[in-house]
Coordinates of C-alpha atoms in Angstrom, one line a residue:
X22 CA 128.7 137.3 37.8
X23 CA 130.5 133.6 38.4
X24 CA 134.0 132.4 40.2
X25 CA 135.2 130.0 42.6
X26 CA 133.7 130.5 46.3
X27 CA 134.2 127.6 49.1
X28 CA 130.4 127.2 50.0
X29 CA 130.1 126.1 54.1
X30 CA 127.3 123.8 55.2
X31 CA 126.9 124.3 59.1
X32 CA 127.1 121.4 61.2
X33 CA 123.8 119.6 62.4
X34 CA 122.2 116.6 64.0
X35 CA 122.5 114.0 61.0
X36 CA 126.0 115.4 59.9
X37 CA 129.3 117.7 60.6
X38 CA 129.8 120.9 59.2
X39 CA 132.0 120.6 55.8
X40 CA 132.7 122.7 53.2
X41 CA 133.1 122.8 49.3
X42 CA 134.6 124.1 46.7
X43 CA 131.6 125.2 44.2
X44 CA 131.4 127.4 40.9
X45 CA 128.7 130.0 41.4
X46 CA 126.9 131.6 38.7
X47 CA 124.5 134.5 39.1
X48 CA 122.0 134.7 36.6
X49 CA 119.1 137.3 37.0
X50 CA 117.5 135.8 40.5
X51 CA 119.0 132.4 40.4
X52 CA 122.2 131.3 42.0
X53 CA 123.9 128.3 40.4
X54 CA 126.0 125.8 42.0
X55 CA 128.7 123.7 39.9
X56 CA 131.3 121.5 40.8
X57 CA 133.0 122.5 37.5
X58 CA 133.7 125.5 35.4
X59 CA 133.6 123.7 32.3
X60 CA 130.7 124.0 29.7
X61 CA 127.5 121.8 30.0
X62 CA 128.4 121.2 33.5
X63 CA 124.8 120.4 35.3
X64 CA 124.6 123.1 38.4
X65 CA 124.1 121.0 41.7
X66 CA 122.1 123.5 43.6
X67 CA 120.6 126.6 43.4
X68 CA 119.3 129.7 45.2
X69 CA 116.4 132.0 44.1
X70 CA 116.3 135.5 45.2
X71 CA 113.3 137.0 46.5
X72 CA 112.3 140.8 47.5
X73 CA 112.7 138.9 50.9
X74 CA 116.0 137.8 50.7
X75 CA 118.8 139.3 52.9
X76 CA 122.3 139.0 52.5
X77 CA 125.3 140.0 54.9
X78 CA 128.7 139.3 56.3
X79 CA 128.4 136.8 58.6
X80 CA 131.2 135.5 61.0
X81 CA 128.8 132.1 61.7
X82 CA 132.3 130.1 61.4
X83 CA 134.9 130.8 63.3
X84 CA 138.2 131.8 61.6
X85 CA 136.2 132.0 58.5
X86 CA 136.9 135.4 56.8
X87 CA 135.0 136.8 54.0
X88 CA 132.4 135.0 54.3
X89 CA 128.7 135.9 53.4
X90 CA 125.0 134.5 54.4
X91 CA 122.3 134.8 51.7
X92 CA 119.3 133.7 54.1
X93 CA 115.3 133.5 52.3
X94 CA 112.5 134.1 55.1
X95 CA 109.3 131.5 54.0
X96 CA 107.8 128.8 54.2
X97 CA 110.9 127.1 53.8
X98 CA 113.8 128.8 55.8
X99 CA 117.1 128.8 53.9
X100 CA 120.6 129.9 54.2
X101 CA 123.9 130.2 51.8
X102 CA 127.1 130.6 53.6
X103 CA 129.8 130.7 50.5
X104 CA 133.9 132.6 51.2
X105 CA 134.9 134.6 49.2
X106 CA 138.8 133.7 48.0
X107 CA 139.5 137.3 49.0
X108 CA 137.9 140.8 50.6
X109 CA 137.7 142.7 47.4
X110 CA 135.8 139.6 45.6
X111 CA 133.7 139.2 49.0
X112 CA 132.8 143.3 48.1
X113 CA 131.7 142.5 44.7
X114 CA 129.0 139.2 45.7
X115 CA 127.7 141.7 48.6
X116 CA 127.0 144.4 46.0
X117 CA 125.9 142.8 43.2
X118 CA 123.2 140.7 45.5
X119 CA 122.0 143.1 47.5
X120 CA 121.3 145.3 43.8
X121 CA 119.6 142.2 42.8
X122 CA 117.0 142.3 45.8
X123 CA 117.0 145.6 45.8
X124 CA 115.9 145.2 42.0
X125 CA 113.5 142.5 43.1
X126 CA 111.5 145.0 45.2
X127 CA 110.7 147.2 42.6
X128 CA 108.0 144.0 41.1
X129 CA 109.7 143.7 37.8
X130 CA 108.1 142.0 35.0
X131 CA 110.8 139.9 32.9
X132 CA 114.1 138.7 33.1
X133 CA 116.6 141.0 34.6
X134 CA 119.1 143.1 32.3
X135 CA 122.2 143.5 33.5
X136 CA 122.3 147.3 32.8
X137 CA 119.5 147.8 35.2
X138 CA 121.7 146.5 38.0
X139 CA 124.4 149.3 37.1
X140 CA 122.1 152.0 37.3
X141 CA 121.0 150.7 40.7
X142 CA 122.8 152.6 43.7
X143 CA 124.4 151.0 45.9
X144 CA 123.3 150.4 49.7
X145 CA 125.3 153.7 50.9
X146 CA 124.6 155.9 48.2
X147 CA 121.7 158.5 49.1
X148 CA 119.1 157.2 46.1
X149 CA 119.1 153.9 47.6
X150 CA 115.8 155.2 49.8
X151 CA 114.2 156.3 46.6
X152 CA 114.6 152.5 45.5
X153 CA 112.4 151.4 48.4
X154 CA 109.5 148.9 48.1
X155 CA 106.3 150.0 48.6
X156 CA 105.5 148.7 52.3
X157 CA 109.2 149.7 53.6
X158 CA 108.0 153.2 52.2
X159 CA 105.1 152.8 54.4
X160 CA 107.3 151.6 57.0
X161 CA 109.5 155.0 57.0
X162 CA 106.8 157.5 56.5
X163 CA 105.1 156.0 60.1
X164 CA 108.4 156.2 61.8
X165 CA 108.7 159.7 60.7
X166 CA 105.1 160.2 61.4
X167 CA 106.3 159.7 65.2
X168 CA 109.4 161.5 65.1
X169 CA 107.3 164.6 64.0
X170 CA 104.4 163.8 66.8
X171 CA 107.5 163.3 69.1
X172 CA 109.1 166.8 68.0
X173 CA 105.6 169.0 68.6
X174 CA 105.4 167.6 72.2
X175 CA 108.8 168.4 72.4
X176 CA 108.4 172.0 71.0
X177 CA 104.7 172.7 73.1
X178 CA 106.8 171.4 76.2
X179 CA 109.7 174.4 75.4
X180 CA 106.5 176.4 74.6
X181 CA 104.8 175.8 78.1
X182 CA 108.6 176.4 79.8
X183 CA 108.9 179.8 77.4
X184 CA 105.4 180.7 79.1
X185 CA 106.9 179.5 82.5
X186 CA 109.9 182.1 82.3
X187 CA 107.6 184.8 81.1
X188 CA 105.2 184.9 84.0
X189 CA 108.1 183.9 86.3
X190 CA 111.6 185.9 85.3
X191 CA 114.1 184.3 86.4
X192 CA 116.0 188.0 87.5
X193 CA 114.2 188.0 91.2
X194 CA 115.5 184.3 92.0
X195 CA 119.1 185.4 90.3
X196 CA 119.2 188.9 92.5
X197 CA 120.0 187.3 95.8
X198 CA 122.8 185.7 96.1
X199 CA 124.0 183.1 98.0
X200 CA 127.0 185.2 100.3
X201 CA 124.6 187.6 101.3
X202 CA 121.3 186.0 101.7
X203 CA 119.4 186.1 104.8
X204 CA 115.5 186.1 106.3
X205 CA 115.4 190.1 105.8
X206 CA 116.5 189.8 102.4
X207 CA 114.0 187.5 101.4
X208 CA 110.9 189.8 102.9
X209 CA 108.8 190.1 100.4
X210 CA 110.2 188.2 97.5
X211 CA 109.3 184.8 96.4
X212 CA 110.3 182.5 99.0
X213 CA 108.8 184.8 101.3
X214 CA 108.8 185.2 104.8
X215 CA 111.1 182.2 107.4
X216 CA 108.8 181.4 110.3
X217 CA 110.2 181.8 113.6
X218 CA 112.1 179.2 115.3
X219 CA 110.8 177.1 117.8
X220 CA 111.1 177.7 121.5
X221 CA 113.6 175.9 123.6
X222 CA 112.2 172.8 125.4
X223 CA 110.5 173.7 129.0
X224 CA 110.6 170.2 130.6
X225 CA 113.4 167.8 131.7
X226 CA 114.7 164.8 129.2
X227 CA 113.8 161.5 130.7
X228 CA 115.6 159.9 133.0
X229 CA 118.1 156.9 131.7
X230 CA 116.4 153.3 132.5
X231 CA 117.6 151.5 135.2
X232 CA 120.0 148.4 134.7
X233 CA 119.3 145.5 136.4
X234 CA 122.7 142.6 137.4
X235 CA 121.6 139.3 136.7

């Protein structure tokens, strides 16, 4: 894929922010730079793509639409921010990159055919978890190795409360009600019999302390 994008170089201690018009070029894991769209033109920078690499929407600048971030995770940290002239273009880089990576991850040997990318799913579609890499495999069957550990406490705690009911029904609580509930009703059931209340007082309160006039 190539066409014009406007490439945006955030601001920093040795210089402001600016941006550029560049020609980009994608060609197998390489990103191409060019100030011109004309043949022979030498490329001014370039981007390799790595099973690392992540790419996303970014709104980093602000008023900046359709913009996208291609940012490598090494040794040496590195971010693309190019705009794309419009939303459907914008759609097309996202795709086409993130097939790329996604391509990367599978450790292929050679240059990459452009036919391989089409038969790659997209990020959405359901295959794209069969397109995995090997240690984000690893990654997903741990997560649902504790889903599942999380799901048998959760089924021996409904288990233990099915138990519960059994040895306890709940019919002898739900038989008295509320309106006509009252210490003879409750002679012999679970809660048992009330004690007695306690005896009046047999002595005198305390008298109130004196007050003294200064």
């Amino acid at each position: 894929m190539k066409g014009w994008v406007t490439k945006h170089i955030p601001p920093s201690f040795s210089f402001i922010g600016q941006k550029k018009k560049r020609f980009f070029i994608l060609s197998d894991r390489m990103i191409y730079a060019f100030k011109s769209d004309q043949a022979g033109s030498c490329y001014r920078e370039l981007f390799q793509l790595t099973k690392s690499t992540q790419v996303f929407v970014t709104d980093h600048f602000s008023g900046v639409s359709n913009c996208l971030e291609i940012q490598k995770k090494d040794e040496n940290d590195l971010s693309w921010y190019f705009q794309a002239p419009d939303s459907a273009t914008m759609q097309v880089w996202l795709q086409l990159l993130k097939k790329t990576i996604l391509w990367l991850r599978t450790d292929p040997q050679g240059p990459c055919n452009p036919t391989e990318l089409i038969s790659i799913p997209n990020e959405g579609d359901y295959r794209y978890s069969y397109m995995l890499s090997t240690s984000e495999r690893s990654t997903s069957r741990h997560s649902q190795t504790i889903m599942r550990s999380s799901m048998h406490s959760s089924n021996n705690v409904n288990t233990s409360n099915a138990r519960y009911s059994a040895t306890y029904p709940s019919t002898q609580f739900s038989s008295i009600k509320r309106s006509s509930y009252s210490p003879t009703t409750a002679q012999g059931g679970f809660m048992g019999t009330l004690p007695p209340p306690l005896p009046p007082p047999t002595h005198a309160p305390p008298p109130p302390p004196k007050v003294f006039h200064l």
